[in-house]
PDB file of C-alpha atoms in Angstrom:
ATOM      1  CA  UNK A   1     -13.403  31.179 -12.270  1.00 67.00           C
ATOM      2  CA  UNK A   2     -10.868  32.023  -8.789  1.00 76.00           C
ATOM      3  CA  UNK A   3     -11.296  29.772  -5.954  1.00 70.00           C
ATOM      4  CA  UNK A   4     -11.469  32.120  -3.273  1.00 73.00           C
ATOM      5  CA  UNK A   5      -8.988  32.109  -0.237  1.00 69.00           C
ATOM      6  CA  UNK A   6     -11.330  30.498   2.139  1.00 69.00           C
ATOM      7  CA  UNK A   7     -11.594  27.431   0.293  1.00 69.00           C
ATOM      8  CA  UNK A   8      -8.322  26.914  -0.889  1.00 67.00           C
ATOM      9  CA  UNK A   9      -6.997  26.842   2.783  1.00 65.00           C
ATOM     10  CA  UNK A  10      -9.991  24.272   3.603  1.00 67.00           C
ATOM     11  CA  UNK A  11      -7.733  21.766   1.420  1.00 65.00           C
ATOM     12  CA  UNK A  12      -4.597  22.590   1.724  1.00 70.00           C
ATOM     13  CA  UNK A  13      -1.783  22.999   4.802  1.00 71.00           C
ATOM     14  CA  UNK A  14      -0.649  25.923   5.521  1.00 72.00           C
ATOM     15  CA  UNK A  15       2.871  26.801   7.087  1.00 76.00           C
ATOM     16  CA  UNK A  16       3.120  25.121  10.273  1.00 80.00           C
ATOM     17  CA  UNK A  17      -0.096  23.065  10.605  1.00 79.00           C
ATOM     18  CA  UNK A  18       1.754  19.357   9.530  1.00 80.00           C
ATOM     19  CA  UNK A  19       2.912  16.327  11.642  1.00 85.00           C
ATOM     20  CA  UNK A  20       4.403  13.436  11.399  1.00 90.00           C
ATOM     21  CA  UNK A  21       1.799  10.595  12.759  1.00 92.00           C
ATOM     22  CA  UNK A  22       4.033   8.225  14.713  1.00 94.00           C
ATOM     23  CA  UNK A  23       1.567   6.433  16.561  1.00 96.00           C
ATOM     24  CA  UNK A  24       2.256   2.971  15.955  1.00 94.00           C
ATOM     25  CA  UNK A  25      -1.301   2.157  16.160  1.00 96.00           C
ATOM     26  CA  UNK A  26      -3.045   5.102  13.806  1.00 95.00           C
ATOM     27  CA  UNK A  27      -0.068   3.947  11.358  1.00 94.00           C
ATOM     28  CA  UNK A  28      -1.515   0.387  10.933  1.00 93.00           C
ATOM     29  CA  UNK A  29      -4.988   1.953  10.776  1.00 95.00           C
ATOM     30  CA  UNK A  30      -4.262   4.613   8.255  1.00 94.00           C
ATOM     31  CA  UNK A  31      -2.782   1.438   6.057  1.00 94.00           C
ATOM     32  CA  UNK A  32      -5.458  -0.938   6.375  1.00 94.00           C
ATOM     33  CA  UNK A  33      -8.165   1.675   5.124  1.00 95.00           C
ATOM     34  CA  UNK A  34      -5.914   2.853   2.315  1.00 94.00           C
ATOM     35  CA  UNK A  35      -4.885  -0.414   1.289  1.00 94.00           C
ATOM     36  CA  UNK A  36      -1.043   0.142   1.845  1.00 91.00           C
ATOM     37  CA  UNK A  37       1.091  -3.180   2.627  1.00 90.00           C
ATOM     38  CA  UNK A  38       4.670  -1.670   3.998  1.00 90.00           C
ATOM     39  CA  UNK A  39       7.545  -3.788   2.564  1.00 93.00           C
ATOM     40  CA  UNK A  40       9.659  -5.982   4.890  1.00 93.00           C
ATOM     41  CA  UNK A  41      12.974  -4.997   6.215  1.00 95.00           C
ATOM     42  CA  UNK A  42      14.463  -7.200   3.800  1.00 96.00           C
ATOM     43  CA  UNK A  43      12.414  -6.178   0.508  1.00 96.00           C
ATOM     44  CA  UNK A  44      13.284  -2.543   1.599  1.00 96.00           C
ATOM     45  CA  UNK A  45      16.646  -3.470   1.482  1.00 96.00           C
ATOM     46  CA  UNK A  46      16.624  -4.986  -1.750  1.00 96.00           C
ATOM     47  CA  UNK A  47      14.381  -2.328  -3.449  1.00 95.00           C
ATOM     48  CA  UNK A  48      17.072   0.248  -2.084  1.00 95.00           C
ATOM     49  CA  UNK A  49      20.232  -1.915  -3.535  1.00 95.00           C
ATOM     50  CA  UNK A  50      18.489  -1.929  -6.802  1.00 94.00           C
ATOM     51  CA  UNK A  51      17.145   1.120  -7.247  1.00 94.00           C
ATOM     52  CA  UNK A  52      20.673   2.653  -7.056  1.00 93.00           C
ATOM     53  CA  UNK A  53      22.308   0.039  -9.110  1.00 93.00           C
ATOM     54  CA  UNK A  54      19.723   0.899 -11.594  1.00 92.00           C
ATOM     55  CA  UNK A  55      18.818   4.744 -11.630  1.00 90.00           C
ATOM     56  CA  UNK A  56      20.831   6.142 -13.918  1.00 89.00           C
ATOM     57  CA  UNK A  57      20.259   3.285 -16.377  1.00 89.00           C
ATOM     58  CA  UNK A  58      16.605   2.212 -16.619  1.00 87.00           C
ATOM     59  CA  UNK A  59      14.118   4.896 -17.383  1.00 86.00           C
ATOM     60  CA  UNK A  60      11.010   3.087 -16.606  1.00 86.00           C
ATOM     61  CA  UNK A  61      12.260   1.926 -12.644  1.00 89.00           C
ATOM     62  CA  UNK A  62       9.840   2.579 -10.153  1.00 92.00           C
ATOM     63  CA  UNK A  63       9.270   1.445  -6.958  1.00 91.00           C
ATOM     64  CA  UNK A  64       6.276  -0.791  -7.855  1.00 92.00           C
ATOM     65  CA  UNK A  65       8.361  -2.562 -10.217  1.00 93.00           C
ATOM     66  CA  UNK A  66      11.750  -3.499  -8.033  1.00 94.00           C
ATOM     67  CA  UNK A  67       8.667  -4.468  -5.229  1.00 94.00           C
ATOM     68  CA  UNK A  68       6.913  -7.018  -7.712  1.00 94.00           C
ATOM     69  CA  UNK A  69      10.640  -8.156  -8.744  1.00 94.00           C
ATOM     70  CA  UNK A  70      11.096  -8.998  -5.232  1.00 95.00           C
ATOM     71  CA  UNK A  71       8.192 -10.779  -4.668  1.00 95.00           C
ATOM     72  CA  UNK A  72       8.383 -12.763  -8.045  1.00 96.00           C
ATOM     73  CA  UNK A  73      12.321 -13.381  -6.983  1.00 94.00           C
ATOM     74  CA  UNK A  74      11.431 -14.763  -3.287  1.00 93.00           C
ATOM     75  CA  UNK A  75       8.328 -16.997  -4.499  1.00 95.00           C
ATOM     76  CA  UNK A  76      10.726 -18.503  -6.878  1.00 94.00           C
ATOM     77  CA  UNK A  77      13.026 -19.280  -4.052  1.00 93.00           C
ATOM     78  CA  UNK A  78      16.105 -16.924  -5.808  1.00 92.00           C
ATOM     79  CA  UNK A  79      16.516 -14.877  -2.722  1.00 85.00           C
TER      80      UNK A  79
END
């Protein structure tokens, strides 16, 4: 069954209609209702080094996983 036009645009943005939100304020809000804890300065830096020491040789790297490695790494104190 087609979706007609209407309701497709209802969902979806069209050319032109995004923005960046840079309101420091609406940022914090949007994370606290989805849940989203941004990373330090410092873990950003680290999940950067190691992504691209890694990339081309582990297949399951993700994001998640260099971001738990950090925070395993710093509780035990090897950072």
């Amino acid at each position: 069954m087609p979706i007609a036009p209407d309701r497709l645009d209802k969902f979806t943005f069209m050319a032109g209609q995004g923005r960046f939100i840079t309101d420091p304020e609406v940022i914090k809000r949007i994370n606290k209702l989805t849940g989203f804890v941004p990373p330090t300065p410092e873990e950003q830096a680290y999940i950067a080094e190691q992504w691209e020491k890694r990339f081309d040789v582990e297949d399951d790297l993700s994001t998640d996983k260099l971001r738990a490695e950090y925070a395993h790494k710093k509780a035990l104190g090897e950072l």
